[in-house]
Amino acid sequence: MPDTVLSLRPADAEPPEGTDSSLPTLKAFTVLRAISTSTRPVGVSELAVLLGMPKATVHRIVRMLEREGLLERPEGGRRYASGGRLLGFAFDIVASSVRNAPRHAILEAVSRRVGETCNLGIMAQGCVLYIDRVEAAWPFGLRFEIGSRVPLHCTAIGKLFLGSLPPARLEAVLEATPLDRYTDNTITDPDRLRAELDRIREDGVSVDNQEFLAGVVCVAVPVTGSDGTMAAGLAVSAPNARLSLKQALQHAPALREAAAHLSAMMRAEGE
């Protein structure tokens, strides 16, 4: 997964008509935009060069944004990434419109087709964040709200994201993330998890065989963004008493078809 290339106006270029680049609010917004569009944490010196700002100014802005919870330093390092409050703002924007968005209709169609709950999740702050969900029309359902966060190492969508990471970044995530046990089936051994991720990369489909919730199985496939990298995971989940893992895997073609539609939609939005 290559780092995002930031295309920013040079320091000596004229600001766009009708704007004032000296406004503190716009400077803070520029810093937020640079960090939120990068696929990795960014340091103050790098930001100063990219944005054409004095290093002292960038340092003051990022410290202020960190105090407000809009930025954070992963593992207490010296580089900055999107903070929980900024992600919360982004989620609020998505949640306010997602019910009427075409992609929600795709999830509804998948849920009707397979007869089970369908989820769409992204990776945020070391976990899976559900950004949309359609519950199955059964008396017994899996009651996760949009905005719920679940672990990476023991969920189908989470393992898809782990499998999509470059080797160095994967090792950094595994080193920083405790592989907590949630059920008897949770994979807590790093070597076993690496082997599972190798299989996922080869098959293009991930499973949660009662690894996060006892009695619940899940199958997920990737949704790619406009740059061709994994942007989200599309999954179907159900109680094992109603749908075995073998039966759930039979729905993989329907998930891939829906994921292809979602991917095409994301590419169109990115053009």
PDB file of C-alpha atoms in Angstrom:
ATOM      1  CA  MET A   1       0.000   0.000   0.000  1.00  0.00           C
ATOM      2  CA  PRO A   2       1.984   3.044  -1.194  1.00  0.00           C
ATOM      3  CA  ASP A   3       2.069   6.248   0.794  1.00  0.00           C
ATOM      4  CA  THR A   4      -0.304   8.949  -0.350  1.00  0.00           C
ATOM      5  CA  VAL A   5       1.438  11.652  -2.371  1.00  0.00           C
ATOM      6  CA  LEU A   6       0.382  15.079  -1.184  1.00  0.00           C
ATOM      7  CA  SER A   7      -0.199  17.527  -4.017  1.00  0.00           C
ATOM      8  CA  LEU A   8      -0.024  20.904  -2.337  1.00  0.00           C
ATOM      9  CA  ARG A   9       0.490  24.481  -3.487  1.00  0.00           C
ATOM     10  CA  PRO A  10       4.170  25.579  -3.306  1.00  0.00           C
ATOM     11  CA  ALA A  11       5.009  28.119  -0.636  1.00  0.00           C
ATOM     12  CA  ASP A  12       5.756  30.848  -3.184  1.00  0.00           C
ATOM     13  CA  ALA A  13       2.621  30.282  -5.279  1.00  0.00           C
ATOM     14  CA  GLU A  14      -0.228  32.765  -5.242  1.00  0.00           C
ATOM     15  CA  PRO A  15      -3.140  31.689  -3.018  1.00  0.00           C
ATOM     16  CA  PRO A  16      -6.424  30.872  -4.778  1.00  0.00           C
ATOM     17  CA  GLU A  17      -8.579  33.900  -5.532  1.00  0.00           C
ATOM     18  CA  GLY A  18     -10.872  34.822  -2.673  1.00  0.00           C
ATOM     19  CA  THR A  19      -8.797  33.134   0.038  1.00  0.00           C
ATOM     20  CA  ASP A  20      -6.344  34.379   2.647  1.00  0.00           C
ATOM     21  CA  SER A  21      -3.690  31.781   3.365  1.00  0.00           C
ATOM     22  CA  SER A  22      -2.553  33.770   6.395  1.00  0.00           C
ATOM     23  CA  LEU A  23      -5.733  32.989   8.318  1.00  0.00           C
ATOM     24  CA  PRO A  24      -4.881  30.731  11.297  1.00  0.00           C
ATOM     25  CA  THR A  25      -8.018  28.656  10.745  1.00  0.00           C
ATOM     26  CA  LEU A  26      -7.045  27.904   7.152  1.00  0.00           C
ATOM     27  CA  LYS A  27      -3.528  26.970   8.231  1.00  0.00           C
ATOM     28  CA  ALA A  28      -4.938  24.518  10.773  1.00  0.00           C
ATOM     29  CA  PHE A  29      -7.291  23.107   8.148  1.00  0.00           C
ATOM     30  CA  THR A  30      -4.380  22.693   5.714  1.00  0.00           C
ATOM     31  CA  VAL A  31      -2.446  20.727   8.331  1.00  0.00           C
ATOM     32  CA  LEU A  32      -5.492  18.550   9.108  1.00  0.00           C
ATOM     33  CA  ARG A  33      -6.035  17.863   5.418  1.00  0.00           C
ATOM     34  CA  ALA A  34      -2.405  16.906   4.857  1.00  0.00           C
ATOM     35  CA  ILE A  35      -2.384  14.481   7.769  1.00  0.00           C
ATOM     36  CA  SER A  36      -5.829  12.981   7.129  1.00  0.00           C
ATOM     37  CA  THR A  37      -5.027  12.246   3.459  1.00  0.00           C
ATOM     38  CA  SER A  38      -1.704  10.583   4.235  1.00  0.00           C
ATOM     39  CA  THR A  39      -1.623   6.808   4.620  1.00  0.00           C
ATOM     40  CA  ARG A  40       0.969   7.057   7.406  1.00  0.00           C
ATOM     41  CA  PRO A  41       1.717   9.348  10.351  1.00  0.00           C
ATOM     42  CA  VAL A  42       3.572  12.533   9.367  1.00  0.00           C
ATOM     43  CA  GLY A  43       6.226  14.464  11.280  1.00  0.00           C
ATOM     44  CA  VAL A  44       6.440  18.218  11.861  1.00  0.00           C
ATOM     45  CA  SER A  45       9.530  18.706   9.677  1.00  0.00           C
ATOM     46  CA  GLU A  46       7.933  16.867   6.766  1.00  0.00           C
ATOM     47  CA  LEU A  47       4.720  18.860   7.126  1.00  0.00           C
ATOM     48  CA  ALA A  48       6.665  22.126   7.157  1.00  0.00           C
ATOM     49  CA  VAL A  49       8.347  21.236   3.863  1.00  0.00           C
ATOM     50  CA  LEU A  50       5.168  19.936   2.218  1.00  0.00           C
ATOM     51  CA  LEU A  51       3.070  22.909   3.267  1.00  0.00           C
ATOM     52  CA  GLY A  52       5.691  25.603   2.878  1.00  0.00           C
ATOM     53  CA  MET A  53       5.183  26.787   6.464  1.00  0.00           C
ATOM     54  CA  PRO A  54       7.761  27.601   9.145  1.00  0.00           C
ATOM     55  CA  LYS A  55       8.493  24.586  11.294  1.00  0.00           C
ATOM     56  CA  ALA A  56       7.647  26.554  14.449  1.00  0.00           C
ATOM     57  CA  THR A  57       4.229  27.416  13.030  1.00  0.00           C
ATOM     58  CA  VAL A  58       3.473  23.799  12.122  1.00  0.00           C
ATOM     59  CA  HIS A  59       4.638  22.651  15.553  1.00  0.00           C
ATOM     60  CA  ARG A  60       2.332  25.136  17.264  1.00  0.00           C
ATOM     61  CA  ILE A  61      -0.635  24.096  15.107  1.00  0.00           C
ATOM     62  CA  VAL A  62      -0.209  20.341  15.570  1.00  0.00           C
ATOM     63  CA  ARG A  63       0.198  20.713  19.338  1.00  0.00           C
ATOM     64  CA  MET A  64      -3.017  22.739  19.476  1.00  0.00           C
ATOM     65  CA  LEU A  65      -4.845  20.162  17.317  1.00  0.00           C
ATOM     66  CA  GLU A  66      -3.487  17.358  19.493  1.00  0.00           C
ATOM     67  CA  ARG A  67      -4.798  19.045  22.639  1.00  0.00           C
ATOM     68  CA  GLU A  68      -8.228  19.238  21.016  1.00  0.00           C
ATOM     69  CA  GLY A  69      -8.176  15.525  20.135  1.00  0.00           C
ATOM     70  CA  LEU A  70      -8.107  16.198  16.384  1.00  0.00           C
ATOM     71  CA  LEU A  71      -4.620  14.712  16.022  1.00  0.00           C
ATOM     72  CA  GLU A  72      -2.743  12.041  17.925  1.00  0.00           C
ATOM     73  CA  ARG A  73       0.738  10.538  18.029  1.00  0.00           C
ATOM     74  CA  PRO A  74       0.514   6.753  17.537  1.00  0.00           C
ATOM     75  CA  GLU A  75       2.381   4.827  20.204  1.00  0.00           C
ATOM     76  CA  GLY A  76       3.538   8.164  21.646  1.00  0.00           C
ATOM     77  CA  GLY A  77       5.919   8.788  18.740  1.00  0.00           C
ATOM     78  CA  ARG A  78       6.876  12.054  17.083  1.00  0.00           C
ATOM     79  CA  ARG A  79       4.621  11.720  14.041  1.00  0.00           C
ATOM     80  CA  TYR A  80       0.980  12.741  13.869  1.00  0.00           C
ATOM     81  CA  ALA A  81      -2.146  10.958  12.622  1.00  0.00           C
ATOM     82  CA  SER A  82      -5.873  11.674  12.694  1.00  0.00           C
ATOM     83  CA  GLY A  83      -7.214  11.746  16.244  1.00  0.00           C
ATOM     84  CA  GLY A  84     -10.388  10.278  17.631  1.00  0.00           C
ATOM     85  CA  ARG A  85     -12.282  13.571  17.547  1.00  0.00           C
ATOM     86  CA  LEU A  86     -11.430  14.159  13.878  1.00  0.00           C
ATOM     87  CA  LEU A  87     -12.506  10.620  13.011  1.00  0.00           C
ATOM     88  CA  GLY A  88     -15.688  11.271  14.968  1.00  0.00           C
ATOM     89  CA  PHE A  89     -16.405  14.326  12.842  1.00  0.00           C
ATOM     90  CA  ALA A  90     -15.775  12.324   9.692  1.00  0.00           C
ATOM     91  CA  PHE A  91     -18.041   9.538  10.886  1.00  0.00           C
ATOM     92  CA  ASP A  92     -20.829  11.983  11.728  1.00  0.00           C
ATOM     93  CA  ILE A  93     -20.699  13.302   8.165  1.00  0.00           C
ATOM     94  CA  VAL A  94     -20.810   9.786   6.728  1.00  0.00           C
ATOM     95  CA  ALA A  95     -23.536   8.627   9.103  1.00  0.00           C
ATOM     96  CA  SER A  96     -25.757  11.617   8.322  1.00  0.00           C
ATOM     97  CA  SER A  97     -25.942  10.715   4.636  1.00  0.00           C
ATOM     98  CA  VAL A  98     -25.181   7.016   4.402  1.00  0.00           C
ATOM     99  CA  ARG A  99     -28.798   5.900   4.844  1.00  0.00           C
ATOM    100  CA  ASN A 100     -29.724   7.666   1.636  1.00  0.00           C
ATOM    101  CA  ALA A 101     -26.554   6.808  -0.257  1.00  0.00           C
ATOM    102  CA  PRO A 102     -26.535   4.341  -3.167  1.00  0.00           C
ATOM    103  CA  ARG A 103     -24.023   2.159  -1.325  1.00  0.00           C
ATOM    104  CA  HIS A 104     -26.570   1.534   1.441  1.00  0.00           C
ATOM    105  CA  ALA A 105     -28.955   0.200  -1.208  1.00  0.00           C
ATOM    106  CA  ILE A 106     -26.208  -2.217  -2.286  1.00  0.00           C
ATOM    107  CA  LEU A 107     -25.905  -3.507   1.289  1.00  0.00           C
ATOM    108  CA  GLU A 108     -29.678  -3.897   1.495  1.00  0.00           C
ATOM    109  CA  ALA A 109     -29.664  -5.917  -1.735  1.00  0.00           C
ATOM    110  CA  VAL A 110     -26.904  -8.205  -0.447  1.00  0.00           C
ATOM    111  CA  SER A 111     -28.695  -8.709   2.865  1.00  0.00           C
ATOM    112  CA  ARG A 112     -31.917  -9.648   1.080  1.00  0.00           C
ATOM    113  CA  ARG A 113     -30.054 -11.954  -1.301  1.00  0.00           C
ATOM    114  CA  VAL A 114     -28.195 -13.922   1.382  1.00  0.00           C
ATOM    115  CA  GLY A 115     -30.810 -13.496   4.102  1.00  0.00           C
ATOM    116  CA  GLU A 116     -28.291 -12.368   6.718  1.00  0.00           C
ATOM    117  CA  THR A 117     -26.739  -9.251   8.221  1.00  0.00           C
ATOM    118  CA  CYS A 118     -24.409  -7.262   5.968  1.00  0.00           C
ATOM    119  CA  ASN A 119     -21.664  -4.912   7.230  1.00  0.00           C
ATOM    120  CA  LEU A 120     -19.359  -2.328   5.656  1.00  0.00           C
ATOM    121  CA  GLY A 121     -16.292  -1.428   7.689  1.00  0.00           C
ATOM    122  CA  ILE A 122     -13.101   0.607   7.465  1.00  0.00           C
ATOM    123  CA  MET A 123      -9.879   0.510   9.471  1.00  0.00           C
ATOM    124  CA  ALA A 124      -9.514   3.370  11.952  1.00  0.00           C
ATOM    125  CA  GLN A 125      -7.237   3.758  14.976  1.00  0.00           C
ATOM    126  CA  GLY A 126      -6.207   0.115  15.083  1.00  0.00           C
ATOM    127  CA  CYS A 127      -9.666  -1.406  14.817  1.00  0.00           C
ATOM    128  CA  VAL A 128     -12.562  -1.935  12.412  1.00  0.00           C
ATOM    129  CA  LEU A 129     -15.155   0.846  12.367  1.00  0.00           C
ATOM    130  CA  TYR A 130     -18.581  -0.057  10.979  1.00  0.00           C
ATOM    131  CA  ILE A 131     -19.745   2.757   8.665  1.00  0.00           C
ATOM    132  CA  ASP A 132     -22.890   1.034   7.420  1.00  0.00           C
ATOM    133  CA  ARG A 133     -24.940  -2.013   8.313  1.00  0.00           C
ATOM    134  CA  VAL A 134     -28.141  -3.773   7.319  1.00  0.00           C
ATOM    135  CA  GLU A 135     -29.632  -6.160   9.848  1.00  0.00           C
ATOM    136  CA  ALA A 136     -31.168  -9.455   8.778  1.00  0.00           C
ATOM    137  CA  ALA A 137     -34.921  -9.813   9.226  1.00  0.00           C
ATOM    138  CA  TRP A 138     -34.612 -12.507  11.894  1.00  0.00           C
ATOM    139  CA  PRO A 139     -35.820 -12.506  15.517  1.00  0.00           C
ATOM    140  CA  PHE A 140     -32.252 -13.142  16.668  1.00  0.00           C
ATOM    141  CA  GLY A 141     -29.861 -10.615  15.191  1.00  0.00           C
ATOM    142  CA  LEU A 142     -26.376  -9.256  15.851  1.00  0.00           C
ATOM    143  CA  ARG A 143     -27.021  -5.835  17.324  1.00  0.00           C
ATOM    144  CA  PHE A 144     -24.012  -3.734  16.399  1.00  0.00           C
ATOM    145  CA  GLU A 145     -24.728  -0.074  15.712  1.00  0.00           C
ATOM    146  CA  ILE A 146     -23.082   1.943  12.949  1.00  0.00           C
ATOM    147  CA  GLY A 147     -19.978   3.428  14.557  1.00  0.00           C
ATOM    148  CA  SER A 148     -19.207   0.274  16.547  1.00  0.00           C
ATOM    149  CA  ARG A 149     -15.529  -0.683  16.730  1.00  0.00           C
ATOM    150  CA  VAL A 150     -14.285  -4.274  16.712  1.00  0.00           C
ATOM    151  CA  PRO A 151     -10.770  -5.791  16.804  1.00  0.00           C
ATOM    152  CA  LEU A 152      -8.637  -6.417  13.727  1.00  0.00           C
ATOM    153  CA  HIS A 153      -7.074  -9.797  14.520  1.00  0.00           C
ATOM    154  CA  CYS A 154     -10.267 -11.781  15.155  1.00  0.00           C
ATOM    155  CA  THR A 155     -12.808 -10.344  12.709  1.00  0.00           C
ATOM    156  CA  ALA A 156     -13.201 -11.079   9.008  1.00  0.00           C
ATOM    157  CA  ILE A 157     -12.958  -7.447   7.896  1.00  0.00           C
ATOM    158  CA  GLY A 158     -10.112  -6.785  10.313  1.00  0.00           C
ATOM    159  CA  LYS A 159      -8.023  -9.656   8.977  1.00  0.00           C
ATOM    160  CA  LEU A 160      -8.656  -8.434   5.434  1.00  0.00           C
ATOM    161  CA  PHE A 161      -7.117  -5.086   6.373  1.00  0.00           C
ATOM    162  CA  LEU A 162      -4.175  -6.722   8.135  1.00  0.00           C
ATOM    163  CA  GLY A 163      -3.553  -8.865   5.067  1.00  0.00           C
ATOM    164  CA  SER A 164      -3.536  -5.768   2.842  1.00  0.00           C
ATOM    165  CA  LEU A 165      -0.748  -4.051   4.783  1.00  0.00           C
ATOM    166  CA  PRO A 166       2.860  -3.953   3.528  1.00  0.00           C
ATOM    167  CA  PRO A 167       5.077  -6.380   5.496  1.00  0.00           C
ATOM    168  CA  ALA A 168       6.873  -3.710   7.532  1.00  0.00           C
ATOM    169  CA  ARG A 169       3.668  -1.976   8.538  1.00  0.00           C
ATOM    170  CA  LEU A 170       1.991  -5.292   9.358  1.00  0.00           C
ATOM    171  CA  GLU A 171       4.818  -6.197  11.714  1.00  0.00           C
ATOM    172  CA  ALA A 172       4.568  -2.784  13.374  1.00  0.00           C
ATOM    173  CA  VAL A 173       0.812  -3.255  13.883  1.00  0.00           C
ATOM    174  CA  LEU A 174       1.240  -6.788  15.255  1.00  0.00           C
ATOM    175  CA  GLU A 175       3.919  -5.569  17.643  1.00  0.00           C
ATOM    176  CA  ALA A 176       1.747  -2.725  18.894  1.00  0.00           C
ATOM    177  CA  THR A 177      -1.591  -4.570  19.027  1.00  0.00           C
ATOM    178  CA  PRO A 178      -2.293  -7.167  21.732  1.00  0.00           C
ATOM    179  CA  LEU A 179      -3.854 -10.321  20.292  1.00  0.00           C
ATOM    180  CA  ASP A 180      -6.469 -10.631  22.996  1.00  0.00           C
ATOM    181  CA  ARG A 181      -8.506 -13.814  23.263  1.00  0.00           C
ATOM    182  CA  TYR A 182     -12.264 -13.380  22.851  1.00  0.00           C
ATOM    183  CA  THR A 183     -13.324 -17.004  22.286  1.00  0.00           C
ATOM    184  CA  ASP A 184     -11.713 -20.425  22.171  1.00  0.00           C
ATOM    185  CA  ASN A 185     -11.219 -19.921  18.415  1.00  0.00           C
ATOM    186  CA  THR A 186      -9.423 -16.552  18.605  1.00  0.00           C
ATOM    187  CA  ILE A 187      -5.994 -16.662  16.969  1.00  0.00           C
ATOM    188  CA  THR A 188      -3.576 -15.242  19.540  1.00  0.00           C
ATOM    189  CA  ASP A 189      -0.319 -16.655  18.155  1.00  0.00           C
ATOM    190  CA  PRO A 190       1.390 -14.186  15.755  1.00  0.00           C
ATOM    191  CA  ASP A 191       2.777 -16.945  13.529  1.00  0.00           C
ATOM    192  CA  ARG A 192      -0.641 -18.566  13.159  1.00  0.00           C
ATOM    193  CA  LEU A 193      -2.133 -15.177  12.356  1.00  0.00           C
ATOM    194  CA  ARG A 194       0.535 -14.509   9.712  1.00  0.00           C
ATOM    195  CA  ALA A 195      -0.276 -17.857   8.108  1.00  0.00           C
ATOM    196  CA  GLU A 196      -3.975 -16.963   8.137  1.00  0.00           C
ATOM    197  CA  LEU A 197      -3.217 -13.618   6.495  1.00  0.00           C
ATOM    198  CA  ASP A 198      -1.195 -15.390   3.779  1.00  0.00           C
ATOM    199  CA  ARG A 199      -4.247 -17.524   3.001  1.00  0.00           C
ATOM    200  CA  ILE A 200      -6.487 -14.462   2.898  1.00  0.00           C
ATOM    201  CA  ARG A 201      -4.177 -12.716   0.412  1.00  0.00           C
ATOM    202  CA  GLU A 202      -4.232 -15.796  -1.794  1.00  0.00           C
ATOM    203  CA  ASP A 203      -8.000 -16.419  -1.628  1.00  0.00           C
ATOM    204  CA  GLY A 204      -9.203 -12.822  -1.506  1.00  0.00           C
ATOM    205  CA  VAL A 205     -11.760 -13.764   1.145  1.00  0.00           C
ATOM    206  CA  SER A 206     -11.539 -13.644   4.944  1.00  0.00           C
ATOM    207  CA  VAL A 207     -13.484 -15.527   7.603  1.00  0.00           C
ATOM    208  CA  ASP A 208     -14.270 -15.168  11.267  1.00  0.00           C
ATOM    209  CA  ASN A 209     -14.970 -18.680  12.498  1.00  0.00           C
ATOM    210  CA  GLN A 210     -16.466 -17.768  15.899  1.00  0.00           C
ATOM    211  CA  GLU A 211     -13.230 -15.908  16.701  1.00  0.00           C
ATOM    212  CA  PHE A 212     -14.746 -12.675  18.048  1.00  0.00           C
ATOM    213  CA  LEU A 213     -18.173 -13.805  19.243  1.00  0.00           C
ATOM    214  CA  ALA A 214     -18.869 -17.409  20.203  1.00  0.00           C
ATOM    215  CA  GLY A 215     -21.533 -18.863  17.917  1.00  0.00           C
ATOM    216  CA  VAL A 216     -21.141 -16.213  15.198  1.00  0.00           C
ATOM    217  CA  VAL A 217     -19.475 -16.674  11.795  1.00  0.00           C
ATOM    218  CA  CYS A 218     -18.562 -14.039   9.243  1.00  0.00           C
ATOM    219  CA  VAL A 219     -17.197 -13.894   5.683  1.00  0.00           C
ATOM    220  CA  ALA A 220     -15.711 -10.724   4.157  1.00  0.00           C
ATOM    221  CA  VAL A 221     -14.253  -9.487   0.861  1.00  0.00           C
ATOM    222  CA  PRO A 222     -12.331  -6.264   0.110  1.00  0.00           C
ATOM    223  CA  VAL A 223     -13.709  -3.093  -1.446  1.00  0.00           C
ATOM    224  CA  THR A 224     -11.055  -1.081  -3.280  1.00  0.00           C
ATOM    225  CA  GLY A 225     -10.880   2.687  -3.499  1.00  0.00           C
ATOM    226  CA  SER A 226     -10.067   4.986  -6.389  1.00  0.00           C
ATOM    227  CA  ASP A 227      -6.333   4.250  -6.012  1.00  0.00           C
ATOM    228  CA  GLY A 228      -6.826   0.482  -6.191  1.00  0.00           C
ATOM    229  CA  THR A 229      -5.956  -0.195  -2.547  1.00  0.00           C
ATOM    230  CA  MET A 230      -8.337  -1.668   0.005  1.00  0.00           C
ATOM    231  CA  ALA A 231     -10.685   1.043   1.280  1.00  0.00           C
ATOM    232  CA  ALA A 232     -13.316  -1.013   3.109  1.00  0.00           C
ATOM    233  CA  GLY A 233     -14.476  -4.522   3.831  1.00  0.00           C
ATOM    234  CA  LEU A 234     -17.883  -5.956   2.956  1.00  0.00           C
ATOM    235  CA  ALA A 235     -19.061  -8.811   5.154  1.00  0.00           C
ATOM    236  CA  VAL A 236     -21.982 -11.070   5.904  1.00  0.00           C
ATOM    237  CA  SER A 237     -22.401 -12.405   9.444  1.00  0.00           C
ATOM    238  CA  ALA A 238     -24.833 -14.772  11.129  1.00  0.00           C
ATOM    239  CA  PRO A 239     -25.269 -17.103  14.105  1.00  0.00           C
ATOM    240  CA  ASN A 240     -23.549 -20.408  13.442  1.00  0.00           C
ATOM    241  CA  ALA A 241     -26.747 -22.208  14.464  1.00  0.00           C
ATOM    242  CA  ARG A 242     -28.451 -20.698  11.425  1.00  0.00           C
ATOM    243  CA  LEU A 243     -25.550 -20.483   8.967  1.00  0.00           C
ATOM    244  CA  SER A 244     -22.452 -22.659   9.092  1.00  0.00           C
ATOM    245  CA  LEU A 245     -19.093 -21.295   7.957  1.00  0.00           C
ATOM    246  CA  LYS A 246     -19.250 -23.601   4.926  1.00  0.00           C
ATOM    247  CA  GLN A 247     -22.644 -22.181   3.998  1.00  0.00           C
ATOM    248  CA  ALA A 248     -21.449 -18.631   4.616  1.00  0.00           C
ATOM    249  CA  LEU A 249     -18.536 -19.136   2.214  1.00  0.00           C
ATOM    250  CA  GLN A 250     -21.041 -20.013  -0.502  1.00  0.00           C
ATOM    251  CA  HIS A 251     -22.140 -16.374  -0.371  1.00  0.00           C
ATOM    252  CA  ALA A 252     -18.642 -15.142  -1.309  1.00  0.00           C
ATOM    253  CA  PRO A 253     -19.562 -14.692  -5.020  1.00  0.00           C
ATOM    254  CA  ALA A 254     -22.521 -12.463  -4.070  1.00  0.00           C
ATOM    255  CA  LEU A 255     -20.259 -10.445  -1.780  1.00  0.00           C
ATOM    256  CA  ARG A 256     -17.620 -10.062  -4.502  1.00  0.00           C
ATOM    257  CA  GLU A 257     -20.257  -8.877  -6.961  1.00  0.00           C
ATOM    258  CA  ALA A 258     -21.521  -6.268  -4.508  1.00  0.00           C
ATOM    259  CA  ALA A 259     -17.949  -5.260  -3.597  1.00  0.00           C
ATOM    260  CA  ALA A 260     -17.226  -4.684  -7.287  1.00  0.00           C
ATOM    261  CA  HIS A 261     -20.203  -2.307  -7.496  1.00  0.00           C
ATOM    262  CA  LEU A 262     -19.042  -0.473  -4.362  1.00  0.00           C
ATOM    263  CA  SER A 263     -15.495  -0.247  -5.753  1.00  0.00           C
ATOM    264  CA  ALA A 264     -16.763   1.181  -9.046  1.00  0.00           C
ATOM    265  CA  MET A 265     -18.792   3.718  -7.092  1.00  0.00           C
ATOM    266  CA  MET A 266     -15.723   4.785  -5.105  1.00  0.00           C
ATOM    267  CA  ARG A 267     -13.651   5.107  -8.270  1.00  0.00           C
ATOM    268  CA  ALA A 268     -16.346   7.292  -9.836  1.00  0.00           C
ATOM    269  CA  GLU A 269     -16.426   9.483  -6.721  1.00  0.00           C
ATOM    270  CA  GLY A 270     -12.641   9.836  -6.873  1.00  0.00           C
ATOM    271  CA  GLU A 271     -12.597  11.051 -10.483  1.00  0.00           C
TER     272      GLU A 271
END
